[in-house]
Coordinates of C-alpha atoms and ligand atoms in Angstrom, one line a residue:
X89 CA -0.8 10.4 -4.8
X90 CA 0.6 11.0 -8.3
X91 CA 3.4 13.9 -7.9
X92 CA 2.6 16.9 -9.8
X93 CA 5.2 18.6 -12.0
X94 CA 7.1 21.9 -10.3
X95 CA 9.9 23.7 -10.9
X96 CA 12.1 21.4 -8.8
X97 CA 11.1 18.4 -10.5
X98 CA 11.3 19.4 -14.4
X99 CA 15.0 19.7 -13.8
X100 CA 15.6 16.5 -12.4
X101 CA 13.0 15.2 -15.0
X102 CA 14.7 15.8 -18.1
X103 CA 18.1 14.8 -16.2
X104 CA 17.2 11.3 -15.6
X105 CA 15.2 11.3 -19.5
X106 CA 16.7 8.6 -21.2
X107 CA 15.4 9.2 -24.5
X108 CA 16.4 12.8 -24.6
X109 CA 19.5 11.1 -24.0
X110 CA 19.6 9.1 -26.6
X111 CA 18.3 11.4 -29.3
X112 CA 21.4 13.7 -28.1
X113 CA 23.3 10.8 -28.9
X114 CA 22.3 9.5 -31.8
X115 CA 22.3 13.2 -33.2
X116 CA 25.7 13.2 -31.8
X117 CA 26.4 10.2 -33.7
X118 CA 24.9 11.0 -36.8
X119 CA 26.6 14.4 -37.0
X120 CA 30.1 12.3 -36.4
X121 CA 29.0 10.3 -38.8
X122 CA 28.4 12.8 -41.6
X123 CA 31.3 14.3 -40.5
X124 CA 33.7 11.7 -41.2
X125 CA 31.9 10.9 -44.2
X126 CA 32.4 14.4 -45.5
X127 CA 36.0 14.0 -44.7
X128 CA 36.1 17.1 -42.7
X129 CA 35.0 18.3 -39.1
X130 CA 31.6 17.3 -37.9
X131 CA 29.1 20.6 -37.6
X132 CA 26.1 20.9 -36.2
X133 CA 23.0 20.2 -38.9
X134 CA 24.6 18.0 -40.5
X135 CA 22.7 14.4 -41.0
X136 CA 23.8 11.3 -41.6
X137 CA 22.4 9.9 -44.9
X138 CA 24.9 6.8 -45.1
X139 CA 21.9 3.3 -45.0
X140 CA 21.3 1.9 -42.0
X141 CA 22.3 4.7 -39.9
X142 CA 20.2 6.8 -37.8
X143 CA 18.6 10.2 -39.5
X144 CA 17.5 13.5 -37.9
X145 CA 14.9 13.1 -35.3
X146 CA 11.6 13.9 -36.0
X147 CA 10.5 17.2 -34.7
X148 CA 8.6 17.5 -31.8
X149 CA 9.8 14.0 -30.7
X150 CA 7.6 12.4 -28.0
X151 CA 9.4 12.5 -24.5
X152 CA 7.6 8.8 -23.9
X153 CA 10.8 6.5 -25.6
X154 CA 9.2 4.8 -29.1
X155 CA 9.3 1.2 -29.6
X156 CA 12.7 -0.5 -30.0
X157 CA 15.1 2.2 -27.6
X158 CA 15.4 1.3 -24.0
X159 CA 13.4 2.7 -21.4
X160 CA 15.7 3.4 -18.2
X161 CA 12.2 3.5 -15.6
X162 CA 9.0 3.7 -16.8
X163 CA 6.5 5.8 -15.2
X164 CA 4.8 4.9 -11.8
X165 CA 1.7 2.9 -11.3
X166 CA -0.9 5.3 -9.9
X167 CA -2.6 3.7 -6.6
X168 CA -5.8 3.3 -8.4
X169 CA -4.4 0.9 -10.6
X170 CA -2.9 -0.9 -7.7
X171 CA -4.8 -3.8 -6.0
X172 CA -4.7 -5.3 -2.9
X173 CA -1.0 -6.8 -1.4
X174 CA -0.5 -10.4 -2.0
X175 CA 0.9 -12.2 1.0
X176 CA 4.4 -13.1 -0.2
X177 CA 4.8 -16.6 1.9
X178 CA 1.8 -17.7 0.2
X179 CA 2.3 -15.6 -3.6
X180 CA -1.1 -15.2 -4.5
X181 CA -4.4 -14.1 -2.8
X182 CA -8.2 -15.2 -3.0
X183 CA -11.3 -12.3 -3.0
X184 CA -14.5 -13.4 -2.4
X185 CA -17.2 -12.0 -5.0
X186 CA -20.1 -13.3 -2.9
X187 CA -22.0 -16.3 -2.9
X188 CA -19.5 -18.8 -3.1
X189 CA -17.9 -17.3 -6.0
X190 CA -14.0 -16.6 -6.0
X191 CA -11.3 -15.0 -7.9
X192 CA -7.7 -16.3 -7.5
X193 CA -4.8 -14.4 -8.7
X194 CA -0.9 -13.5 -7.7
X195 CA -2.1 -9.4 -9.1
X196 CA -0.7 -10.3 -13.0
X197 CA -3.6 -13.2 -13.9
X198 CA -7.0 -14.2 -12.6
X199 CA -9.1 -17.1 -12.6
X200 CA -12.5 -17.7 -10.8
X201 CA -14.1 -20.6 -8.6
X202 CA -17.6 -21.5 -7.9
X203 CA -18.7 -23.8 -5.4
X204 CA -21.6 -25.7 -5.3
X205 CA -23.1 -28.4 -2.8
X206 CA -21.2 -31.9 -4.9
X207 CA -18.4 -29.5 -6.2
X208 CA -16.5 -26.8 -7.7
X209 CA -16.3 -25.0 -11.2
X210 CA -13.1 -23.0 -12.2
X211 CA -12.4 -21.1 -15.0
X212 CA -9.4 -20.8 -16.5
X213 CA -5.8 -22.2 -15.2
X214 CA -3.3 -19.5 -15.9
X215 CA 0.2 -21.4 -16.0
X216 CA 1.4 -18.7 -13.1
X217 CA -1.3 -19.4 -10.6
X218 CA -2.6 -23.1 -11.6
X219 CA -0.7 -24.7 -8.7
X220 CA -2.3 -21.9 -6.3
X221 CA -5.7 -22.8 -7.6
X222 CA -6.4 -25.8 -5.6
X223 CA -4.5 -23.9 -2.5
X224 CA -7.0 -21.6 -2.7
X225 CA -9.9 -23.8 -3.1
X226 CA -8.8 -25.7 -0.3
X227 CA -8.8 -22.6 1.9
X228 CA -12.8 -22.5 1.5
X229 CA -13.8 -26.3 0.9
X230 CA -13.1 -29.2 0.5
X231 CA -14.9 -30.4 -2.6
X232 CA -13.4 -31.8 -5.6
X233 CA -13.4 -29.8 -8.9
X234 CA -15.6 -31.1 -11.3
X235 CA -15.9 -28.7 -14.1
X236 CA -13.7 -26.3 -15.9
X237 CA -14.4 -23.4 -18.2
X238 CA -12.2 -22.1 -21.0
X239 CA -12.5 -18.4 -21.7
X240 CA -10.7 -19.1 -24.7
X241 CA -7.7 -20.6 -26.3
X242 CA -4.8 -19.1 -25.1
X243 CA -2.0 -20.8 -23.4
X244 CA -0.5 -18.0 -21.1
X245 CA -4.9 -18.5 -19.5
X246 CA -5.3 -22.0 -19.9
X247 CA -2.1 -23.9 -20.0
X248 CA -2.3 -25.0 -16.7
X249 CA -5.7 -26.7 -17.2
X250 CA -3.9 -30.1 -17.0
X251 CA -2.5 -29.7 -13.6
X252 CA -6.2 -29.7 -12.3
X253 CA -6.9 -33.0 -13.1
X254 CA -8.1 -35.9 -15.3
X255 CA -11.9 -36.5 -16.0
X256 CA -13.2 -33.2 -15.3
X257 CA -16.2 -31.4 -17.8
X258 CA -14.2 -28.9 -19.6
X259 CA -16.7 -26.1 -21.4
X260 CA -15.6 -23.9 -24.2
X261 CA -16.9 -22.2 -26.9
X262 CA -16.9 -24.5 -30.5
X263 CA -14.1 -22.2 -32.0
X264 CA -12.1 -22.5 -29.0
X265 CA -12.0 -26.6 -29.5
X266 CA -11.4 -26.1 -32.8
X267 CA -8.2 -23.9 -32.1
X268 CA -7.1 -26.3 -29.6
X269 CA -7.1 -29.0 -31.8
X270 CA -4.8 -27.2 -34.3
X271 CA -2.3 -26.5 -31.7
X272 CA -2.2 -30.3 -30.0
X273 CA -0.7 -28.9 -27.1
X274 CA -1.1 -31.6 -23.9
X275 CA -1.4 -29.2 -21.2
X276 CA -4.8 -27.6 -22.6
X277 CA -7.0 -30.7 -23.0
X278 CA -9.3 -30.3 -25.8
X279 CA -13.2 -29.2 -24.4
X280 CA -15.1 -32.1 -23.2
X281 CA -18.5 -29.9 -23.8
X282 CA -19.3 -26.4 -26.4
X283 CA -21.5 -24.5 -27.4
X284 CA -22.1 -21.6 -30.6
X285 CA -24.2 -18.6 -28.8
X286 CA -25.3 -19.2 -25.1
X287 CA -25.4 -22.3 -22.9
X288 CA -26.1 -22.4 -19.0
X289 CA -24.6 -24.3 -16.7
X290 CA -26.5 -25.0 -13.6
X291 CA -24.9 -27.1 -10.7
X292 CA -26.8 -27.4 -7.5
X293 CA -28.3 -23.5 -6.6
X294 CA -25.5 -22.1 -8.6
X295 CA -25.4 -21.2 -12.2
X296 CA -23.5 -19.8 -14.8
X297 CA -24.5 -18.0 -17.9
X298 CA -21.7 -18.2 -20.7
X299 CA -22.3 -16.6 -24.2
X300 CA -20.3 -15.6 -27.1
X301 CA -20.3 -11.9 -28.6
X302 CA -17.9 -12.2 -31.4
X303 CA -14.0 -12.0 -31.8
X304 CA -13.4 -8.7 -29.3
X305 CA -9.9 -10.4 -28.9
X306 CA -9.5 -14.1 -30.8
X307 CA -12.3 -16.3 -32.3
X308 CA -13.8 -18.1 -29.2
X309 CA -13.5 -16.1 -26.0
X310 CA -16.3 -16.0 -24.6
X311 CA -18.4 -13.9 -21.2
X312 CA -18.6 -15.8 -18.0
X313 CA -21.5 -14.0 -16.1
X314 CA -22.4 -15.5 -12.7
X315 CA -26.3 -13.8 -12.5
X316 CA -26.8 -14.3 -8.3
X317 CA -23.2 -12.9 -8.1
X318 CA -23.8 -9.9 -10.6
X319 CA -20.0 -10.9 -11.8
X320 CA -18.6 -10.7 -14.8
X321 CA -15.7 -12.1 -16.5
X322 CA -14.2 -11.3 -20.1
X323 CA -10.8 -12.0 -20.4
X324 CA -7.9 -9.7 -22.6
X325 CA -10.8 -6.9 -23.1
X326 CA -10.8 -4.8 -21.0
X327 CA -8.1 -3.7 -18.4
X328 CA -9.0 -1.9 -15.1
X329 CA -6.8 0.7 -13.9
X330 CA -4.7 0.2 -16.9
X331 CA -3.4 0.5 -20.0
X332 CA -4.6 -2.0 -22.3
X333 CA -1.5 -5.1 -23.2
X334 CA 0.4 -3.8 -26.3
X335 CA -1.9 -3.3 -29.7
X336 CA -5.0 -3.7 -28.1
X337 CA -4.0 -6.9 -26.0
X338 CA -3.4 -8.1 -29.6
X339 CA -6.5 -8.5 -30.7
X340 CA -7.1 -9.9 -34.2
X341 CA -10.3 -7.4 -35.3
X342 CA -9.8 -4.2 -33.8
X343 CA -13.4 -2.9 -34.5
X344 CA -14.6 -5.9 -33.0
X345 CA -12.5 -4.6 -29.9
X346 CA -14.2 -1.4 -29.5
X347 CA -17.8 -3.2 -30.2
X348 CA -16.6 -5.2 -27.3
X349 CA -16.0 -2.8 -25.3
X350 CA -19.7 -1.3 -25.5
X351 CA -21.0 -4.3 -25.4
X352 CA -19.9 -4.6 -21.7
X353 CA -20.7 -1.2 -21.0
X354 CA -24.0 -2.8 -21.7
X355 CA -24.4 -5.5 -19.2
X356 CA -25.8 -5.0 -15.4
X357 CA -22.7 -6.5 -13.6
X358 CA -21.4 -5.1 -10.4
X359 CA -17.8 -6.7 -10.3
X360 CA -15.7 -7.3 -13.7
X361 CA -13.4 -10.3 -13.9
X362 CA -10.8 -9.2 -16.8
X363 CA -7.8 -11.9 -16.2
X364 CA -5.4 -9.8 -15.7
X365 CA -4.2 -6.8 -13.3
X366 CA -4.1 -6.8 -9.8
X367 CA -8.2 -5.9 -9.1
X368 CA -11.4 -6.6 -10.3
X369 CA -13.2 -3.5 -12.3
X370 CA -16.1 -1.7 -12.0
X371 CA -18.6 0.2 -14.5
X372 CA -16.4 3.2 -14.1
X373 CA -12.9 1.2 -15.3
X374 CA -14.7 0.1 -18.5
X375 CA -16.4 3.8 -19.1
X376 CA -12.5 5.0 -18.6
X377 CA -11.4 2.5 -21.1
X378 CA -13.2 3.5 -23.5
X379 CA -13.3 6.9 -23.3
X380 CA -9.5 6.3 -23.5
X381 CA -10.0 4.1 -27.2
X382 CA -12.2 6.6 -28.3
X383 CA -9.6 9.4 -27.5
X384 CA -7.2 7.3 -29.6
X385 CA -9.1 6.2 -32.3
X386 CA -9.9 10.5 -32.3
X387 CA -6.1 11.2 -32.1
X388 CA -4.9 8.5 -35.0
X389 CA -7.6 9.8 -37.1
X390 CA -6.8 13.3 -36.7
X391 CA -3.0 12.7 -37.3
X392 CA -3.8 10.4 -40.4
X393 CA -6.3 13.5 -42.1
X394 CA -3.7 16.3 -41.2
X395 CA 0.2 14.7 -41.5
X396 CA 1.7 15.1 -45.2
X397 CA 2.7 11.8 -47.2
X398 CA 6.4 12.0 -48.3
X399 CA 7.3 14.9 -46.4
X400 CA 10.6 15.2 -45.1
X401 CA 11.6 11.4 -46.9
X402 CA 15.4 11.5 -48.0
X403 CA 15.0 12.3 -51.8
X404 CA 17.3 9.2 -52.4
X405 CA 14.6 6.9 -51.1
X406 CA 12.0 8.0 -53.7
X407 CA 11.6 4.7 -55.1
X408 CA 10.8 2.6 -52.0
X409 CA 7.8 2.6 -51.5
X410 CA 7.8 0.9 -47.6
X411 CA 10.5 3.5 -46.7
X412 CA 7.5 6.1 -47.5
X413 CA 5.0 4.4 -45.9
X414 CA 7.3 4.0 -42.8
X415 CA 8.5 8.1 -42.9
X416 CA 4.6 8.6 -42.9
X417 CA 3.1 6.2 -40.4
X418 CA 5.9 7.2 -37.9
X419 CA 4.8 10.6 -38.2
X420 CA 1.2 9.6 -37.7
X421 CA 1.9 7.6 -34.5
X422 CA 4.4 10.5 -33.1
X423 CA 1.2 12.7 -33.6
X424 CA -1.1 10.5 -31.7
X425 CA 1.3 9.9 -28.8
X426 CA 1.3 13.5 -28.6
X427 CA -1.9 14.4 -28.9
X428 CA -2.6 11.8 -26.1
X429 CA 0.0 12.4 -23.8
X430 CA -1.0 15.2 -21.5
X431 CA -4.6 13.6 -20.8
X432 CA -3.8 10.1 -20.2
X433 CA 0.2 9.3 -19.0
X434 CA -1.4 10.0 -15.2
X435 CA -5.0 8.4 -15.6
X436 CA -3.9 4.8 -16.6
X437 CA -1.2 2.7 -15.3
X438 CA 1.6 1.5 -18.3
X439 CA 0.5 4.4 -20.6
X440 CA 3.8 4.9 -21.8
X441 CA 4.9 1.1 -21.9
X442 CA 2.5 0.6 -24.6
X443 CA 1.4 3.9 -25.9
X444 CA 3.3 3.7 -29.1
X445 CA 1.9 0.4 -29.8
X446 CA -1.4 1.4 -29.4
X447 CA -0.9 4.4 -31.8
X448 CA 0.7 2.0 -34.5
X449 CA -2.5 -0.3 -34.6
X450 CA -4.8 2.1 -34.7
X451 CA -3.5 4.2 -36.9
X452 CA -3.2 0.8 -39.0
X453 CA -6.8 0.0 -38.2
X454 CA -8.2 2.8 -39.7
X455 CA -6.4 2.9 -42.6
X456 CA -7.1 -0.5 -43.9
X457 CA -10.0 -2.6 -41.9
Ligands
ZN15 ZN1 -5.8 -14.0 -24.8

């Protein structure tokens, strides 16, 4: 259970705040610096206007620490984040999704197996659990793998597609060979097979329905939906339990995120692959997600329409035109952590860790694309 706040804990609370300790001391700091500046005393009000050195806070600072200032312990991760343990003499664990369908992961990255009667098909090969993969193949047959899907281009999913083997058909979508040729890198082998829109692959009784939807997070990545298994997997979309990975788990076209999103809202599955966290997701974790986006992309709008360009700039930095964009977008994102704060820091796991980032793209995002 998630401890509630009381009158014995806000005590303790703001004790153990880091950040409030640090905006002491870098108004302390600030003041001292003025001070000595000023050639007298230091006195309270005073700010330190000498370049480089830290101004006033803003006002109604956030309590979550901004990007940049060290966090001393970041919130706890709720039990419905949480998945189940891994068994640390082995450091990872296999679920079966029914069917002969698996997902392997150590709780951080996923991939999935399928097995069929001359075989098995994985996709991905996450550096951190490729040399698990065949461990945990091995724990439910002992059939060679034959084919291997690419959800997209990205080394920290694929980098350890090498270690599986020579010879195998690797499927991918055409942009995702066409990035891995740029990069050249040896332990992603380029895509033996791809396809533009949709292609099937059926081995044996098993089959699998791939299709692409559009750049939700790079050019390429495409769904993996297993129909007899009613699973689905989309990689770096959508996060269950959890906050999203920092700027929208850096996705290229923002919009095309949230489209994303709904488009997987959309689709009859009953268990979500996402390739990362430590469990798989449900309709409910992708409704939550976006209601979440939805509540940001409210928030950064709001705080975009109502904050004041210019306001409270150092006169003396008039003619910089970044140092007023900068004043004004950090006043935007303080605006939107706030507004978010009280709804969300207990409903999704890492809310604070990347909270400001999330602010800072969307507030971007809607400005610009
Ligand atoms: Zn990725």
């Amino acid at each position: 259970m998630h401890a509630t706040p009381d009158s014995t804990s806000t005590p303790r609370r703001a004790a153990s705040n880091p950040w409030a300790a640090l905006r002491a001391a870098l108004l302390a700091t600030a003041i001292a610096v003025a001070g000595s500046m000023l050639g007298g005393s230091a006195h309270a009000g005073a700010t330190c206007t000498a370049p480089g050195c830290a101004g006033t806070p803003y006002s109604n600072m956030s309590e979550i620490a901004p990007i940049g200032p060290r966090t001393g312990k970041y919130m706890d991760v709720p039990e419905s984040a949480k998945g189940p343990a891994i068994d640390p003499t082995k450091g990872y664990r296999v679920q079966p999704l029914g069917k002969d369908l698996y997902m392997v992961t150590e709780n951080v990255y996923q991939a999935m197996f399928l097995v069929y009667d001359r075989g098995v098909v994985v996709v991905d090969a996450p550096p951190s659990i490729a040399a698990f993969i065949p461990k945990a193949i091995a724990e439910v047959t002992d059939k060679p793998i034959t084919h291997l899907i690419y959800s997209h281009s990205h080394s920290d999913h694929i980098g350890g597609a090498k270690s599986l083997g020579a010879r195998l058909t690797i499927i991918a979508h055409d942009e995702t060979k066409r990035l891995l040729e740029r990069a050249r890198d040896p332990n992603r082998p380029l895509p033996t097979r791809t396809f533009g829109d949709h292609y099937t692959l059926n081995v044996g009784t098993q089959a699998l329905e791939l299709s692409y939807h559009g750049n939700g997070h790079e050019p390429g990545n495409i769904f993996i939906y297993a129909p007899a298994q009613r699973t689905l997997m989309v990689v770096d979309v959508v996060f269950p339990g959890w906050m999203p990975f920092r700027r929208f788990a850096l996705a290229q076209d923002i919009p095309g995120f949230f489209a994303q999103v709904d488009e997987i809202k959309s689709i009859a599955f009953e268990t979500l692959v996402t390739g990362h966290v430590a469990r798989t997701g449900t309709k409910a974790d992708v409704e939550l997600q976006s209601q979440f986006i939805n509540d940001l992309k409210a928030a950064a709008g709001k705080a975009l329409q109502t904050t004041k360009p210019g306001e409270e700039l150092n006169p003396a930095d008039t003619g910089n035109p970044w140092a007023y964009f900068d004043n004004y977008i950090d006043r935007v994102a303080l605006q939107c952590v706030n507004t978010l704060t009280p709804k969300w820091s207990s409903k999704l796991a890492a809310f604070d860790v990347f909270i400001w980032d999330q602010c800072y793209a969307m507030e971007q995002s809607l400005r610009i694309e």
